[in-house]
PDB file of C-alpha atoms in Angstrom:
ATOM      1  CA  UNK A   1    -176.952 245.747  82.061  1.00 67.00           C
ATOM      2  CA  UNK A   2    -178.232 246.826  85.448  1.00 73.00           C
ATOM      3  CA  UNK A   3    -176.291 249.211  87.673  1.00 79.00           C
ATOM      4  CA  UNK A   4    -175.748 246.485  90.279  1.00 82.00           C
ATOM      5  CA  UNK A   5    -174.317 244.068  87.685  1.00 79.00           C
ATOM      6  CA  UNK A   6    -172.061 246.778  86.278  1.00 81.00           C
ATOM      7  CA  UNK A   7    -170.942 247.613  89.808  1.00 83.00           C
ATOM      8  CA  UNK A   8    -170.107 243.969  90.531  1.00 82.00           C
ATOM      9  CA  UNK A   9    -168.113 243.686  87.308  1.00 82.00           C
ATOM     10  CA  UNK A  10    -166.217 246.875  88.117  1.00 84.00           C
ATOM     11  CA  UNK A  11    -165.516 245.631  91.654  1.00 85.00           C
ATOM     12  CA  UNK A  12    -164.265 242.299  90.256  1.00 82.00           C
ATOM     13  CA  UNK A  13    -162.026 244.024  87.706  1.00 84.00           C
ATOM     14  CA  UNK A  14    -160.553 246.199  90.454  1.00 86.00           C
ATOM     15  CA  UNK A  15    -159.856 243.123  92.617  1.00 85.00           C
ATOM     16  CA  UNK A  16    -158.104 241.344  89.725  1.00 83.00           C
ATOM     17  CA  UNK A  17    -156.089 244.463  88.874  1.00 85.00           C
ATOM     18  CA  UNK A  18    -155.048 244.856  92.524  1.00 86.00           C
ATOM     19  CA  UNK A  19    -153.987 241.198  92.821  1.00 84.00           C
ATOM     20  CA  UNK A  20    -151.930 241.372  89.629  1.00 84.00           C
ATOM     21  CA  UNK A  21    -150.396 244.706  90.688  1.00 84.00           C
ATOM     22  CA  UNK A  22    -149.303 243.185  94.004  1.00 86.00           C
ATOM     23  CA  UNK A  23    -147.801 240.157  92.257  1.00 85.00           C
ATOM     24  CA  UNK A  24    -145.946 242.288  89.691  1.00 85.00           C
ATOM     25  CA  UNK A  25    -144.544 244.580  92.396  1.00 86.00           C
ATOM     26  CA  UNK A  26    -143.370 241.623  94.504  1.00 85.00           C
ATOM     27  CA  UNK A  27    -141.944 239.460  91.687  1.00 85.00           C
ATOM     28  CA  UNK A  28    -141.028 242.066  89.038  1.00 82.00           C
ATOM     29  CA  UNK A  29    -143.034 239.994  86.537  1.00 79.00           C
ATOM     30  CA  UNK A  30    -143.608 241.643  83.175  1.00 76.00           C
ATOM     31  CA  UNK A  31    -146.052 240.045  80.730  1.00 71.00           C
ATOM     32  CA  UNK A  32    -144.982 239.536  77.124  1.00 68.00           C
ATOM     33  CA  UNK A  33    -145.540 242.614  75.010  1.00 67.00           C
ATOM     34  CA  UNK A  34    -145.543 240.774  71.655  1.00 69.00           C
ATOM     35  CA  UNK A  35    -148.106 238.158  70.594  1.00 70.00           C
ATOM     36  CA  UNK A  36    -146.646 234.931  69.235  1.00 67.00           C
ATOM     37  CA  UNK A  37    -148.922 233.308  66.632  1.00 69.00           C
ATOM     38  CA  UNK A  38    -149.326 229.542  66.726  1.00 66.00           C
ATOM     39  CA  UNK A  39    -147.850 229.291  63.220  1.00 67.00           C
ATOM     40  CA  UNK A  40    -144.542 230.681  64.536  1.00 66.00           C
ATOM     41  CA  UNK A  41    -144.405 227.932  67.149  1.00 61.00           C
ATOM     42  CA  UNK A  42    -145.107 225.257  64.524  1.00 62.00           C
ATOM     43  CA  UNK A  43    -142.418 226.665  62.189  1.00 64.00           C
ATOM     44  CA  UNK A  44    -139.931 226.514  65.062  1.00 58.00           C
ATOM     45  CA  UNK A  45    -140.366 222.754  65.244  1.00 56.00           C
ATOM     46  CA  UNK A  46    -138.082 222.224  62.201  1.00 58.00           C
ATOM     47  CA  UNK A  47    -140.189 219.527  60.572  1.00 55.00           C
ATOM     48  CA  UNK A  48    -140.863 217.470  63.700  1.00 62.00           C
ATOM     49  CA  UNK A  49    -144.471 216.778  62.722  1.00 60.00           C
ATOM     50  CA  UNK A  50    -144.593 213.485  64.626  1.00 66.00           C
ATOM     51  CA  UNK A  51    -143.768 215.316  67.839  1.00 73.00           C
ATOM     52  CA  UNK A  52    -146.251 218.036  66.937  1.00 71.00           C
ATOM     53  CA  UNK A  53    -148.985 215.374  66.661  1.00 75.00           C
ATOM     54  CA  UNK A  54    -148.193 214.190  70.195  1.00 78.00           C
ATOM     55  CA  UNK A  55    -148.131 217.765  71.469  1.00 80.00           C
ATOM     56  CA  UNK A  56    -151.416 218.480  69.682  1.00 83.00           C
ATOM     57  CA  UNK A  57    -153.035 215.532  71.484  1.00 87.00           C
ATOM     58  CA  UNK A  58    -151.660 216.811  74.797  1.00 86.00           C
ATOM     59  CA  UNK A  59    -153.089 220.267  74.109  1.00 87.00           C
ATOM     60  CA  UNK A  60    -156.488 218.745  73.278  1.00 90.00           C
ATOM     61  CA  UNK A  61    -156.469 216.743  76.536  1.00 89.00           C
ATOM     62  CA  UNK A  62    -155.543 219.884  78.468  1.00 88.00           C
ATOM     63  CA  UNK A  63    -158.507 221.746  76.974  1.00 90.00           C
ATOM     64  CA  UNK A  64    -160.762 218.823  77.930  1.00 89.00           C
ATOM     65  CA  UNK A  65    -159.379 219.139  81.462  1.00 87.00           C
ATOM     66  CA  UNK A  66    -159.974 222.910  81.541  1.00 88.00           C
ATOM     67  CA  UNK A  67    -163.615 222.518  80.495  1.00 89.00           C
ATOM     68  CA  UNK A  68    -164.369 219.501  82.722  1.00 86.00           C
ATOM     69  CA  UNK A  69    -166.527 221.649  85.065  1.00 83.00           C
ATOM     70  CA  UNK A  70    -168.226 223.391  82.151  1.00 83.00           C
ATOM     71  CA  UNK A  71    -167.436 226.144  79.654  1.00 84.00           C
ATOM     72  CA  UNK A  72    -168.086 229.011  82.061  1.00 86.00           C
ATOM     73  CA  UNK A  73    -165.061 231.362  82.080  1.00 86.00           C
ATOM     74  CA  UNK A  74    -164.738 231.376  85.891  1.00 83.00           C
ATOM     75  CA  UNK A  75    -164.617 227.560  85.985  1.00 85.00           C
ATOM     76  CA  UNK A  76    -161.963 227.451  83.269  1.00 88.00           C
ATOM     77  CA  UNK A  77    -159.909 230.156  84.993  1.00 88.00           C
ATOM     78  CA  UNK A  78    -160.043 228.360  88.338  1.00 87.00           C
ATOM     79  CA  UNK A  79    -158.792 225.136  86.745  1.00 88.00           C
ATOM     80  CA  UNK A  80    -156.157 227.000  84.720  1.00 90.00           C
ATOM     81  CA  UNK A  81    -154.798 228.795  87.785  1.00 89.00           C
ATOM     82  CA  UNK A  82    -154.810 225.589  89.865  1.00 87.00           C
ATOM     83  CA  UNK A  83    -152.951 223.606  87.181  1.00 86.00           C
ATOM     84  CA  UNK A  84    -150.547 226.460  86.401  1.00 88.00           C
ATOM     85  CA  UNK A  85    -149.732 226.902  90.085  1.00 85.00           C
ATOM     86  CA  UNK A  86    -149.217 223.176  90.602  1.00 83.00           C
ATOM     87  CA  UNK A  87    -146.909 222.985  87.576  1.00 82.00           C
ATOM     88  CA  UNK A  88    -144.964 226.078  88.762  1.00 84.00           C
ATOM     89  CA  UNK A  89    -145.730 228.044  85.584  1.00 86.00           C
ATOM     90  CA  UNK A  90    -145.381 231.817  85.639  1.00 86.00           C
ATOM     91  CA  UNK A  91    -147.403 233.936  86.322  1.00 88.00           C
ATOM     92  CA  UNK A  92    -149.719 231.445  88.059  1.00 88.00           C
ATOM     93  CA  UNK A  93    -147.145 230.339  90.618  1.00 85.00           C
ATOM     94  CA  UNK A  94    -146.060 233.950  91.231  1.00 87.00           C
ATOM     95  CA  UNK A  95    -149.455 234.842  92.679  1.00 87.00           C
ATOM     96  CA  UNK A  96    -149.674 234.044  96.368  1.00 85.00           C
ATOM     97  CA  UNK A  97    -152.805 232.534  97.884  1.00 83.00           C
ATOM     98  CA  UNK A  98    -154.130 235.881  99.112  1.00 84.00           C
ATOM     99  CA  UNK A  99    -153.804 237.400  95.634  1.00 86.00           C
ATOM    100  CA  UNK A 100    -155.556 234.438  94.022  1.00 86.00           C
ATOM    101  CA  UNK A 101    -158.321 234.608  96.613  1.00 85.00           C
ATOM    102  CA  UNK A 102    -158.733 238.316  95.862  1.00 85.00           C
ATOM    103  CA  UNK A 103    -159.090 237.502  92.156  1.00 85.00           C
ATOM    104  CA  UNK A 104    -161.550 234.652  92.622  1.00 85.00           C
ATOM    105  CA  UNK A 105    -163.493 236.115  95.524  1.00 84.00           C
ATOM    106  CA  UNK A 106    -162.964 233.217  97.902  1.00 83.00           C
ATOM    107  CA  UNK A 107    -160.696 232.300 100.811  1.00 81.00           C
ATOM    108  CA  UNK A 108    -157.031 231.439 100.470  1.00 76.00           C
ATOM    109  CA  UNK A 109    -157.870 227.999 101.864  1.00 80.00           C
ATOM    110  CA  UNK A 110    -160.129 227.466  98.854  1.00 82.00           C
ATOM    111  CA  UNK A 111    -157.025 227.719  96.665  1.00 79.00           C
ATOM    112  CA  UNK A 112    -155.427 224.745  98.462  1.00 79.00           C
ATOM    113  CA  UNK A 113    -158.664 222.780  98.241  1.00 82.00           C
ATOM    114  CA  UNK A 114    -159.069 223.576  94.537  1.00 82.00           C
ATOM    115  CA  UNK A 115    -155.528 222.469  93.707  1.00 80.00           C
ATOM    116  CA  UNK A 116    -156.060 219.219  95.594  1.00 81.00           C
ATOM    117  CA  UNK A 117    -159.459 218.511  94.030  1.00 84.00           C
ATOM    118  CA  UNK A 118    -158.683 219.631  90.487  1.00 81.00           C
ATOM    119  CA  UNK A 119    -155.048 218.597  90.118  1.00 81.00           C
ATOM    120  CA  UNK A 120    -153.742 216.190  92.752  1.00 81.00           C
ATOM    121  CA  UNK A 121    -156.813 213.943  93.148  1.00 82.00           C
ATOM    122  CA  UNK A 122    -157.144 213.263  89.379  1.00 81.00           C
ATOM    123  CA  UNK A 123    -153.421 212.505  89.194  1.00 80.00           C
ATOM    124  CA  UNK A 124    -153.763 210.015  92.045  1.00 81.00           C
ATOM    125  CA  UNK A 125    -156.851 208.380  90.493  1.00 83.00           C
ATOM    126  CA  UNK A 126    -155.008 207.912  87.214  1.00 80.00           C
ATOM    127  CA  UNK A 127    -151.971 206.320  88.848  1.00 80.00           C
ATOM    128  CA  UNK A 128    -149.425 209.113  88.533  1.00 75.00           C
ATOM    129  CA  UNK A 129    -146.099 208.156  90.060  1.00 74.00           C
ATOM    130  CA  UNK A 130    -145.494 211.647  91.384  1.00 71.00           C
ATOM    131  CA  UNK A 131    -148.124 214.141  92.473  1.00 72.00           C
ATOM    132  CA  UNK A 132    -145.951 216.507  94.486  1.00 68.00           C
ATOM    133  CA  UNK A 133    -145.419 219.886  92.870  1.00 64.00           C
ATOM    134  CA  UNK A 134    -142.154 221.786  93.353  1.00 59.00           C
ATOM    135  CA  UNK A 135    -142.216 223.471  96.754  1.00 61.00           C
ATOM    136  CA  UNK A 136    -145.187 221.398  97.952  1.00 67.00           C
ATOM    137  CA  UNK A 137    -145.144 219.937 101.471  1.00 71.00           C
ATOM    138  CA  UNK A 138    -144.517 216.243 101.882  1.00 73.00           C
ATOM    139  CA  UNK A 139    -147.315 214.102 103.301  1.00 74.00           C
ATOM    140  CA  UNK A 140    -145.623 214.033 106.698  1.00 83.00           C
ATOM    141  CA  UNK A 141    -145.148 217.823 106.722  1.00 83.00           C
ATOM    142  CA  UNK A 142    -148.796 218.344 105.725  1.00 77.00           C
ATOM    143  CA  UNK A 143    -149.925 216.120 108.618  1.00 82.00           C
ATOM    144  CA  UNK A 144    -147.721 218.060 111.051  1.00 86.00           C
ATOM    145  CA  UNK A 145    -149.161 221.360 109.778  1.00 81.00           C
ATOM    146  CA  UNK A 146    -152.711 220.030 110.213  1.00 79.00           C
ATOM    147  CA  UNK A 147    -151.978 219.033 113.804  1.00 82.00           C
ATOM    148  CA  UNK A 148    -150.411 222.445 114.459  1.00 82.00           C
ATOM    149  CA  UNK A 149    -153.493 224.184 112.978  1.00 77.00           C
ATOM    150  CA  UNK A 150    -155.875 222.253 115.181  1.00 76.00           C
ATOM    151  CA  UNK A 151    -157.799 224.688 117.321  1.00 73.00           C
ATOM    152  CA  UNK A 152    -156.767 227.926 115.668  1.00 71.00           C
ATOM    153  CA  UNK A 153    -159.478 230.352 114.645  1.00 66.00           C
ATOM    154  CA  UNK A 154    -157.773 231.939 111.633  1.00 63.00           C
ATOM    155  CA  UNK A 155    -160.532 230.951 109.257  1.00 58.00           C
ATOM    156  CA  UNK A 156    -163.432 232.632 107.565  1.00 55.00           C
ATOM    157  CA  UNK A 157    -166.145 232.957 110.155  1.00 59.00           C
ATOM    158  CA  UNK A 158    -163.626 232.397 112.977  1.00 57.00           C
ATOM    159  CA  UNK A 159    -164.430 228.691 113.426  1.00 57.00           C
ATOM    160  CA  UNK A 160    -161.797 226.379 114.871  1.00 56.00           C
ATOM    161  CA  UNK A 161    -160.359 223.522 112.853  1.00 52.00           C
ATOM    162  CA  UNK A 162    -161.622 220.159 114.105  1.00 57.00           C
ATOM    163  CA  UNK A 163    -159.207 217.283 114.246  1.00 50.00           C
ATOM    164  CA  UNK A 164    -160.910 214.498 112.322  1.00 51.00           C
ATOM    165  CA  UNK A 165    -164.362 213.109 113.008  1.00 45.00           C
ATOM    166  CA  UNK A 166    -163.882 213.062 116.768  1.00 43.00           C
ATOM    167  CA  UNK A 167    -164.633 216.779 117.010  1.00 44.00           C
ATOM    168  CA  UNK A 168    -161.761 217.299 119.394  1.00 42.00           C
ATOM    169  CA  UNK A 169    -159.703 220.422 119.430  1.00 43.00           C
ATOM    170  CA  UNK A 170    -155.934 220.544 120.031  1.00 42.00           C
ATOM    171  CA  UNK A 171    -154.367 217.668 121.906  1.00 42.00           C
ATOM    172  CA  UNK A 172    -157.537 215.768 122.724  1.00 43.00           C
ATOM    173  CA  UNK A 173    -159.333 218.531 124.622  1.00 43.00           C
ATOM    174  CA  UNK A 174    -163.050 218.732 124.022  1.00 47.00           C
ATOM    175  CA  UNK A 175    -164.353 222.009 122.718  1.00 49.00           C
ATOM    176  CA  UNK A 176    -166.187 224.025 125.337  1.00 52.00           C
ATOM    177  CA  UNK A 177    -169.911 224.199 124.621  1.00 53.00           C
ATOM    178  CA  UNK A 178    -171.095 227.588 123.505  1.00 53.00           C
ATOM    179  CA  UNK A 179    -173.205 229.138 126.227  1.00 56.00           C
ATOM    180  CA  UNK A 180    -174.809 232.512 126.401  1.00 57.00           C
ATOM    181  CA  UNK A 181    -173.662 234.681 129.248  1.00 55.00           C
ATOM    182  CA  UNK A 182    -176.008 237.123 130.896  1.00 57.00           C
ATOM    183  CA  UNK A 183    -174.764 240.643 131.407  1.00 51.00           C
TER     184      UNK A 183
END
């Protein structure tokens, strides 16, 4: 392994450790200290093999979902974190967007996009009756937030959010053309 690759891996591991440390400090989350084998879960079903068959099929479908973008670990982890966050499962929902972006090396806006693309859109395409996760904004609230965000520059690269295809910024004003000033 080259020094640059080893350095990137070390940097990534530090970012993940920092994100998890922040989450644990904020939420007092403690991971399980004892492994639970699958056989113990099956034994706890008290002979409900019919239900286990249904659960087994659900688990298989979930693994198909996790590997839909390919078997690469980072793709699986991104889908797992998006689904876990949407379903309000700990520790996934305990990580805030900044911590997830630190772990995955992208913007916190990418986390919203990923959840929409990987979780909400497939639910909508398959006719789910409810796509709203606990704590998620309603459609009307999301529209109001988008209007409020129009024109702000709090994005990677400092670009302003455009309101739709019209290219207008905040309340119908046209964006000023970028001109070079001579000093």
